[in-house]
PDB file of C-alpha atoms in Angstrom:
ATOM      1  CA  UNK P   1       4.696   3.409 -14.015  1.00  0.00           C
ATOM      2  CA  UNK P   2       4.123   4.524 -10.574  1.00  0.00           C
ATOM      3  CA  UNK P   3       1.109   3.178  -8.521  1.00  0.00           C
ATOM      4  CA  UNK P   4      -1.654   5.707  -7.901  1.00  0.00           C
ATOM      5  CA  UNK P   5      -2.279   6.679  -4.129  1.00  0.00           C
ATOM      6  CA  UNK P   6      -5.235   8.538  -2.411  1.00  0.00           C
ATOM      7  CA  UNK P   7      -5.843  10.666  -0.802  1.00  0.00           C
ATOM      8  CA  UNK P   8      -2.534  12.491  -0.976  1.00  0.00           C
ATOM      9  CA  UNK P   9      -2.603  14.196   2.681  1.00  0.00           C
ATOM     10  CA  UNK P  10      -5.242  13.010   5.592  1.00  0.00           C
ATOM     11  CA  UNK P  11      -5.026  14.413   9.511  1.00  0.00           C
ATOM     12  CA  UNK P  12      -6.746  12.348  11.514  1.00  0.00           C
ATOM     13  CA  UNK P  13      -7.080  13.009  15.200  1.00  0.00           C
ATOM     14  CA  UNK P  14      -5.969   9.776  17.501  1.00  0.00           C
ATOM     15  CA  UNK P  15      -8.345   7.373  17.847  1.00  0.00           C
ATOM     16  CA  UNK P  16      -9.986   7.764  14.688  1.00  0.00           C
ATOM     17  CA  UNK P  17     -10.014   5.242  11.563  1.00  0.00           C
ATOM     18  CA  UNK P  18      -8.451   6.364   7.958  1.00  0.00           C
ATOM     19  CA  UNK P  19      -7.868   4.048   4.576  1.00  0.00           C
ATOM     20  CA  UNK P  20      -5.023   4.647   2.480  1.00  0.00           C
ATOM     21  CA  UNK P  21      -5.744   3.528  -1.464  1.00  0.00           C
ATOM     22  CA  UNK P  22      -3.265   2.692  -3.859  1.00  0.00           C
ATOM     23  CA  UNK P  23      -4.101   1.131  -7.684  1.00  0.00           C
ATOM     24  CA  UNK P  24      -2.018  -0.159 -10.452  1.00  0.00           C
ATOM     25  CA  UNK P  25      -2.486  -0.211 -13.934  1.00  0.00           C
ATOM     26  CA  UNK P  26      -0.381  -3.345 -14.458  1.00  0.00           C
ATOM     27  CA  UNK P  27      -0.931  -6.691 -13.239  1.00  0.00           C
ATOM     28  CA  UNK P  28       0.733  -7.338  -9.615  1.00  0.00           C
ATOM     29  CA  UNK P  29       2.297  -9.996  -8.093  1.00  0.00           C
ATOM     30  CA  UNK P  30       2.668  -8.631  -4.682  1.00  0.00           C
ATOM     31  CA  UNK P  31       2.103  -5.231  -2.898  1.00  0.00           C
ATOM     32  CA  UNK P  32       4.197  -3.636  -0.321  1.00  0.00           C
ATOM     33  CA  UNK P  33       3.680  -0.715   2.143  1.00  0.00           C
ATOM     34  CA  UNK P  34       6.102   1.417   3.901  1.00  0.00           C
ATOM     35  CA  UNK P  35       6.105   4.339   6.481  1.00  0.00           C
ATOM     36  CA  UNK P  36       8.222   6.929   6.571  1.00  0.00           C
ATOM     37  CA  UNK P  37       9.151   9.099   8.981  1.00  0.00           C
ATOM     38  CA  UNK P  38      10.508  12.947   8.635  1.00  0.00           C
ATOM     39  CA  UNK P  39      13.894  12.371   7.754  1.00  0.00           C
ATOM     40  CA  UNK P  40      14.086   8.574   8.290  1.00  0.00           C
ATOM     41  CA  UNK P  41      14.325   5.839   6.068  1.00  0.00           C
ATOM     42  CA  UNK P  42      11.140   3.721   5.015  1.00  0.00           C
ATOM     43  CA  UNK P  43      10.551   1.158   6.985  1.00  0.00           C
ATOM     44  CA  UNK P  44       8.616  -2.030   6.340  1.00  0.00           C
ATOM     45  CA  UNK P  45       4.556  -2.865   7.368  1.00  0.00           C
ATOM     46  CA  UNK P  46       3.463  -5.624   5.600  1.00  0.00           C
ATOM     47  CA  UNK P  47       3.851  -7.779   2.073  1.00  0.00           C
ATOM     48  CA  UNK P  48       0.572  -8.998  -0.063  1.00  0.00           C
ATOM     49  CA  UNK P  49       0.758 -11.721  -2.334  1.00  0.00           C
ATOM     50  CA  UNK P  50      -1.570 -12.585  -4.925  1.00  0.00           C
ATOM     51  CA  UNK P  51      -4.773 -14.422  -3.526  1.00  0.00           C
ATOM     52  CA  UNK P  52      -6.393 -11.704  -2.012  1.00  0.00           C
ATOM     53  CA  UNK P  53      -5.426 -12.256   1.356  1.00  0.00           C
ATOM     54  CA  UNK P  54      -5.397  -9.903   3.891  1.00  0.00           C
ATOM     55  CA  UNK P  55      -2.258  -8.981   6.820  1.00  0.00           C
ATOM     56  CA  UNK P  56      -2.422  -7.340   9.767  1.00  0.00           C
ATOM     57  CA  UNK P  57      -0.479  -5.110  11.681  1.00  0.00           C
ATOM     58  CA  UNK P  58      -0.869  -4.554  15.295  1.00  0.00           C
ATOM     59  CA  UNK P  59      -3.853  -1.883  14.413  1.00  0.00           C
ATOM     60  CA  UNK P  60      -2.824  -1.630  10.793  1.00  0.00           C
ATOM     61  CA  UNK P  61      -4.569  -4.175   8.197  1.00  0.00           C
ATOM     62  CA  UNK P  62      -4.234  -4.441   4.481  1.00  0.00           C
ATOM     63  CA  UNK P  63      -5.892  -6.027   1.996  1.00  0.00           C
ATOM     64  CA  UNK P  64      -5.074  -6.608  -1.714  1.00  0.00           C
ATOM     65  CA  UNK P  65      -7.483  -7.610  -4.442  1.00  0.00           C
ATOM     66  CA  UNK P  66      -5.371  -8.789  -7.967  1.00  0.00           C
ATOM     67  CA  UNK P  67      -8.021  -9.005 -10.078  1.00  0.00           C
ATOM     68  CA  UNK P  68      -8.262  -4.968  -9.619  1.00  0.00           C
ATOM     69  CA  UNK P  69      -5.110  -4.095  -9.175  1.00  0.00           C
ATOM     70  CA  UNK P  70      -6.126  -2.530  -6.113  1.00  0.00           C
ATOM     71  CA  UNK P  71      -4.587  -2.583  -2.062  1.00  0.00           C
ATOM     72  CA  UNK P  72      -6.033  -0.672   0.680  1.00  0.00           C
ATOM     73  CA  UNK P  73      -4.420   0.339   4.166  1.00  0.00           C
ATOM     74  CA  UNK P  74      -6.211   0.225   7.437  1.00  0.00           C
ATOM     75  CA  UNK P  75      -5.017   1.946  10.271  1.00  0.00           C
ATOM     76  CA  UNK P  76      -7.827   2.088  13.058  1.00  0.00           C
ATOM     77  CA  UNK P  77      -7.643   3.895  16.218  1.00  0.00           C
ATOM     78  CA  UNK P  78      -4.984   5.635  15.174  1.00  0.00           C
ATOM     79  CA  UNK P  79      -1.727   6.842  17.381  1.00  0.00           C
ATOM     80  CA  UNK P  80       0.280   9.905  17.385  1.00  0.00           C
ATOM     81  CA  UNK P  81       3.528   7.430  16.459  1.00  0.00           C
ATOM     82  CA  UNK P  82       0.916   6.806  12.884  1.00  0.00           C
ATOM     83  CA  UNK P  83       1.578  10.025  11.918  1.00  0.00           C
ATOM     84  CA  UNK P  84       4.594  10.094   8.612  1.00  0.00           C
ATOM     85  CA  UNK P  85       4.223   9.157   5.301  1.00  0.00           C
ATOM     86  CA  UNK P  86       2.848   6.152   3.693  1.00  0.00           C
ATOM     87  CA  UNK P  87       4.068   4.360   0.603  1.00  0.00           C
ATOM     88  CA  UNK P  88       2.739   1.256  -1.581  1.00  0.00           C
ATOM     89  CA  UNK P  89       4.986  -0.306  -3.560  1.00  0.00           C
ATOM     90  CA  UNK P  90       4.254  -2.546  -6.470  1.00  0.00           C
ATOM     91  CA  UNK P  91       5.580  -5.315  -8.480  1.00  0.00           C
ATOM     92  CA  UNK P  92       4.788  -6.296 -11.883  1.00  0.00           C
ATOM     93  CA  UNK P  93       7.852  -8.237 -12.753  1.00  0.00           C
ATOM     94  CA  UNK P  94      11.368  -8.115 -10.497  1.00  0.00           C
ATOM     95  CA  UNK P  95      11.120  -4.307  -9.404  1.00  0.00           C
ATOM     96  CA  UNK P  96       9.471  -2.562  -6.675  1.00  0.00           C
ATOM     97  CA  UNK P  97       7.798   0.937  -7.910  1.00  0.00           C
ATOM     98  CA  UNK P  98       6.709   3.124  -5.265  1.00  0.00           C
ATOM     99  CA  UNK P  99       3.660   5.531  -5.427  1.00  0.00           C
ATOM    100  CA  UNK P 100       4.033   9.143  -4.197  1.00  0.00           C
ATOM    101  CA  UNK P 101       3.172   8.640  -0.892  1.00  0.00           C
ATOM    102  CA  UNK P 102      -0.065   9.384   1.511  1.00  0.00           C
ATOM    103  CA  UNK P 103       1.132  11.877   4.384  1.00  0.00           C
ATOM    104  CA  UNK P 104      -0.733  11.027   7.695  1.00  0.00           C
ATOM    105  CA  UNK P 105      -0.869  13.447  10.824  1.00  0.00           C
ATOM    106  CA  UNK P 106      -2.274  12.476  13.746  1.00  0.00           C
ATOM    107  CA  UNK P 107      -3.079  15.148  16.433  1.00  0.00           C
ATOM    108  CA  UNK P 108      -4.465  14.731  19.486  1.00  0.00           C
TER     109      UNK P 108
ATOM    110  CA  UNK M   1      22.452  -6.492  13.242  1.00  0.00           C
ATOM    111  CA  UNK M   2      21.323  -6.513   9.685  1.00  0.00           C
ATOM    112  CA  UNK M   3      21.318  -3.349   8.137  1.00  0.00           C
ATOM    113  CA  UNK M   4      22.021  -1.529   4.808  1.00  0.00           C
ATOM    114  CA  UNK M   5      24.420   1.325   4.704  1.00  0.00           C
ATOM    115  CA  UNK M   6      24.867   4.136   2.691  1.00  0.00           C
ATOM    116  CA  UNK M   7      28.046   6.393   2.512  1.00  0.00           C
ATOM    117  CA  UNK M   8      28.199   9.684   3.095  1.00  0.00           C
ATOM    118  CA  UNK M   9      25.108  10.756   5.139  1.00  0.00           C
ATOM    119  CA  UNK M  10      25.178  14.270   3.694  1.00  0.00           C
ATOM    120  CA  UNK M  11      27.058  15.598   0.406  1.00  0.00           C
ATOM    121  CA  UNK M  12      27.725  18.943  -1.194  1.00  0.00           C
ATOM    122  CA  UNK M  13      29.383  18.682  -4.624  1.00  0.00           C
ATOM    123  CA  UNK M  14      30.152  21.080  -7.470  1.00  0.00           C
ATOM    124  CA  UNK M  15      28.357  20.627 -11.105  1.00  0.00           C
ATOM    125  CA  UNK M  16      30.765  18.298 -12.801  1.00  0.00           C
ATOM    126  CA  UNK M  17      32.610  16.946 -10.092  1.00  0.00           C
ATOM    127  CA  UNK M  18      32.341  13.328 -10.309  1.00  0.00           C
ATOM    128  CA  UNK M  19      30.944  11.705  -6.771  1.00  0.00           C
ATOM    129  CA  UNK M  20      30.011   7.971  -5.607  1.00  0.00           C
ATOM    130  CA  UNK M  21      27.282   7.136  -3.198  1.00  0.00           C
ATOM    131  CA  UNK M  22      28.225   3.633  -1.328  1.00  0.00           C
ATOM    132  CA  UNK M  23      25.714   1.405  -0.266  1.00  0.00           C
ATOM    133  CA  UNK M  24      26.359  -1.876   1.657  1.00  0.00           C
ATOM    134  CA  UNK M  25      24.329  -4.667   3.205  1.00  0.00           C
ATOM    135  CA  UNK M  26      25.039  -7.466   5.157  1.00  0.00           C
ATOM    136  CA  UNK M  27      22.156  -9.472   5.031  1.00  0.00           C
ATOM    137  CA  UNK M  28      23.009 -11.324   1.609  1.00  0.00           C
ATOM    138  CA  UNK M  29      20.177 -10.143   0.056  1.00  0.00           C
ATOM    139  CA  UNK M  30      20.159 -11.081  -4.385  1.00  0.00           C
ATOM    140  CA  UNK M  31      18.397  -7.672  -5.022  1.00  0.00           C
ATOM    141  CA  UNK M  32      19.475  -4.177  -4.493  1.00  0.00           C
ATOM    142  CA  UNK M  33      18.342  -1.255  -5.726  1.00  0.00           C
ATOM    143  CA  UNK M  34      18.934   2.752  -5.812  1.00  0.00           C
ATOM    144  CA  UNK M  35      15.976   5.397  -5.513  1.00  0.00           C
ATOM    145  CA  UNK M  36      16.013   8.845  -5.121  1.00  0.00           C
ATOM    146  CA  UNK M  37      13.260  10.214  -3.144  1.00  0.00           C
ATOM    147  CA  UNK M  38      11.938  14.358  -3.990  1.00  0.00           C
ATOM    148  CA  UNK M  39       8.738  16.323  -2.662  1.00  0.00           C
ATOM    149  CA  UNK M  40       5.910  15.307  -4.661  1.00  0.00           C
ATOM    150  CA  UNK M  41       7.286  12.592  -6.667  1.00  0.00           C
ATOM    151  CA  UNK M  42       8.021  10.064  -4.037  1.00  0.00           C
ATOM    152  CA  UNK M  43      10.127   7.200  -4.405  1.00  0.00           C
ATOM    153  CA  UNK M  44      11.295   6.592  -8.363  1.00  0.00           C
ATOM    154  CA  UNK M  45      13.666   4.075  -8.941  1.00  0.00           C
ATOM    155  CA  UNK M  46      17.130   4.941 -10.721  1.00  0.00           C
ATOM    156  CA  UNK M  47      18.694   1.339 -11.028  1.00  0.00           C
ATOM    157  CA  UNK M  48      18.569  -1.854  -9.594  1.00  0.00           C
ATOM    158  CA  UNK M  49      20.416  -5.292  -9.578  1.00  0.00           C
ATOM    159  CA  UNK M  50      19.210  -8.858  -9.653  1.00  0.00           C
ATOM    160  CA  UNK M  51      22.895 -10.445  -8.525  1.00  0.00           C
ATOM    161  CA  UNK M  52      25.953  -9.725  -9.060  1.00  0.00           C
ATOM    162  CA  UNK M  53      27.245  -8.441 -12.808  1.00  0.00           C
ATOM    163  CA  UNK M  54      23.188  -7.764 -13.182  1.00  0.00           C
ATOM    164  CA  UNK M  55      21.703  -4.626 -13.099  1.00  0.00           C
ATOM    165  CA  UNK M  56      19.018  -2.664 -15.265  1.00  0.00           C
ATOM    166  CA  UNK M  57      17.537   0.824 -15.624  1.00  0.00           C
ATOM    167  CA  UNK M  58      15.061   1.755 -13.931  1.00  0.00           C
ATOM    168  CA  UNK M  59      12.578   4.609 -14.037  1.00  0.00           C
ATOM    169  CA  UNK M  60      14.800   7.576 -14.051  1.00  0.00           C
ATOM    170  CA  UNK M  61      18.349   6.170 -14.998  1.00  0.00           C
ATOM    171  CA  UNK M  62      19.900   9.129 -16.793  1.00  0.00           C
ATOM    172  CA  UNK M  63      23.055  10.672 -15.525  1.00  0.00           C
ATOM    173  CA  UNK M  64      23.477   7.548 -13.234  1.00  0.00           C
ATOM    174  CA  UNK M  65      25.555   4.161 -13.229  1.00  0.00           C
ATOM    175  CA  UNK M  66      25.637   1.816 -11.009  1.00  0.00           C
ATOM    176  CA  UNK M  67      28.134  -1.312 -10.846  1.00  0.00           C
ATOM    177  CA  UNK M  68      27.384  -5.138  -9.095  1.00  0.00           C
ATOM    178  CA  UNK M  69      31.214  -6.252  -8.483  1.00  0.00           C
ATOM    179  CA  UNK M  70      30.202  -8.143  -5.397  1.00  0.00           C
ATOM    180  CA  UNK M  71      27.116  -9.093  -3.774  1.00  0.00           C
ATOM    181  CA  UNK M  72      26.849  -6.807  -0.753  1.00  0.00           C
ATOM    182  CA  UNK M  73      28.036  -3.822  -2.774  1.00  0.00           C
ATOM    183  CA  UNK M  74      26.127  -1.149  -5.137  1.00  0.00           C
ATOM    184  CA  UNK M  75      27.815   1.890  -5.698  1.00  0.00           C
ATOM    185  CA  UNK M  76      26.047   4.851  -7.073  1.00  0.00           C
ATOM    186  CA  UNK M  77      27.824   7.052  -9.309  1.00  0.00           C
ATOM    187  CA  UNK M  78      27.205  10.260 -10.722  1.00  0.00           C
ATOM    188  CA  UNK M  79      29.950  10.850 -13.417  1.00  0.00           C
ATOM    189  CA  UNK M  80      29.099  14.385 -13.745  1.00  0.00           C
ATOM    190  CA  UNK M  81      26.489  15.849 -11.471  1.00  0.00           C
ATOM    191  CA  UNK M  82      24.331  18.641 -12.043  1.00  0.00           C
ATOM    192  CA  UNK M  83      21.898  20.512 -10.130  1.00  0.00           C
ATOM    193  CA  UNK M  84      19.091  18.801 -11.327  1.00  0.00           C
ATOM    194  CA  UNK M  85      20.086  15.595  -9.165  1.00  0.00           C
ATOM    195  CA  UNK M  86      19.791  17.504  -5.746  1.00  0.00           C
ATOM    196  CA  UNK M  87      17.973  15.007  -3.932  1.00  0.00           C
ATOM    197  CA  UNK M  88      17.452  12.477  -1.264  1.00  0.00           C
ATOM    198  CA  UNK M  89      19.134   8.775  -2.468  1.00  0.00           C
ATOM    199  CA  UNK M  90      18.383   5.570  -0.748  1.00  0.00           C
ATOM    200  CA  UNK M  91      20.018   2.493  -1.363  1.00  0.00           C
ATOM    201  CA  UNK M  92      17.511  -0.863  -0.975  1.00  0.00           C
ATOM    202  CA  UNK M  93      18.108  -4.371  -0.350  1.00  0.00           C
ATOM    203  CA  UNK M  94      15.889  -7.600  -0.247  1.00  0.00           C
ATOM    204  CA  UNK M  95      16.088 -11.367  -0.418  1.00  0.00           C
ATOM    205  CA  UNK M  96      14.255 -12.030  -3.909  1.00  0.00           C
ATOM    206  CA  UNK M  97      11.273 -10.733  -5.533  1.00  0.00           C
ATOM    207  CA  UNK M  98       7.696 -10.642  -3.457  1.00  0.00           C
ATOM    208  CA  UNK M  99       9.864  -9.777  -0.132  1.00  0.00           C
ATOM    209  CA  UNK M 100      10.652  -6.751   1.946  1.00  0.00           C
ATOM    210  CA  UNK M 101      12.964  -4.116   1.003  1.00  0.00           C
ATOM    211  CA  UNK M 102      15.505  -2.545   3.702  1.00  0.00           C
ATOM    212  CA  UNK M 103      16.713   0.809   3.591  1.00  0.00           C
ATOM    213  CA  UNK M 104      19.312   2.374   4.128  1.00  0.00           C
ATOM    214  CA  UNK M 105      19.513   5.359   6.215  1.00  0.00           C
ATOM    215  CA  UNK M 106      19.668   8.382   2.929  1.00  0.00           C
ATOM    216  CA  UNK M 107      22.154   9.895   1.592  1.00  0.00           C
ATOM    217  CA  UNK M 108      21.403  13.618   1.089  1.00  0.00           C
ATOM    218  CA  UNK M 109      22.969  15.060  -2.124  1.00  0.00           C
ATOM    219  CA  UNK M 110      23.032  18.867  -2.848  1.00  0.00           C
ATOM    220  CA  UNK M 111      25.017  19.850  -6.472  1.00  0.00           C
ATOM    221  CA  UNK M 112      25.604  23.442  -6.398  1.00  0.00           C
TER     222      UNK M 112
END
């Protein structure tokens, strides 16, 4: 079953702050997010294991609490190069299952 | 340079007309995985293998097989295609569970 993500859609204009939710109604082991670009392949951001502990990302920042089933994305001060579409991936057992995806525009 | 790859790029096919997707990776990576990616849905999973000689369904398997002969190899194959699986494929590959997945670069499929 696919992770939940919200909000779908946010524009943000650069410099500003967004969070990017994504819940799971299994138990997790690890969550993953991705950006993709228009047309590109997603690429990598950051891996969260169980123990609640949070990455960061150059501006980007994650955190992941197991108990809830629950990972948020930080992006502050955001950058036109932010802007694409934003995936968490989760794994309950050996799989990764990806939500549908947060699209992010940043304008100036 | 470590990288996944997916052949071809782009593909138009006829209902019917059986097709294979390649996907490669040089990284030696146990897990690899096929998802096809369409507007609104995001990524669902179609198949994915463990090591070689394992693989398992996943989310949306019908009208796909896939086949782990060796470990840098997952062909996709669609043994008779129809319109319904006009969509964007990518081919994944990681280390073990709890690590990061590489892409490849897409294969776009259109069954007319």
């Amino acid at each position: 079953q696919q992770p939940v993500q919200s909000p779908q859609a946010v524009i943000l204009r650069e410099g500003e702050d967004a969070v990017i939710n994504c819940s799971s109604s299994k138990a997790l082991y690890s969550v993953h997010w991705y950006r993709q670009k228009h047309g590109e392949a997603p690429v990598f951001l950051m891996i969260l294991l169980k123990g609640g502990e949070q990455k960061g990302h150059e501006k980007i920042s994650a955190s992941f609490n197991e108990k809830k089933q629950q990972s948020s994305l930080y992006l502050t001060a955001s950058q036109l190069s932010y802007s694409g579409t934003y995936f968490c991936g989760t794994e309950p057992a050996v799989e990764v299952t990806f939500g549908i995806g947060t699209k992010l525009q940043v304008i100036p | 340079e470590a990288q996944v790859t997916q052949n071809p790029r782009y593909l138009i096919t006829v209902t019917g007309k059986k097709l294979t997707v390649t996907c490669s990776q040089n990284m030696n990576h146990e897990y690899m995985s096929w998802y096809r990616q369409d507007p609104g849905l995001g990524l669902r999973q179609i198949y994915y293998s463990m090591n070689v000689e394992v693989t398992d369904k996943g989310d949306v398997p019908e009208g796909y097989k896939v086949s782990r002969k060796e470990k840098r190899n997952f062909p996709l194959i669609l043994e008779s295609p129809s319109p319904n699986q006009t969509s964007l494929y990518f081919c994944a590959s990681r280390w073990t569970v709890n690590t990061e997945a590489f892409f490849g670069q897409g294969t776009r499929l259109t069954v007319v």
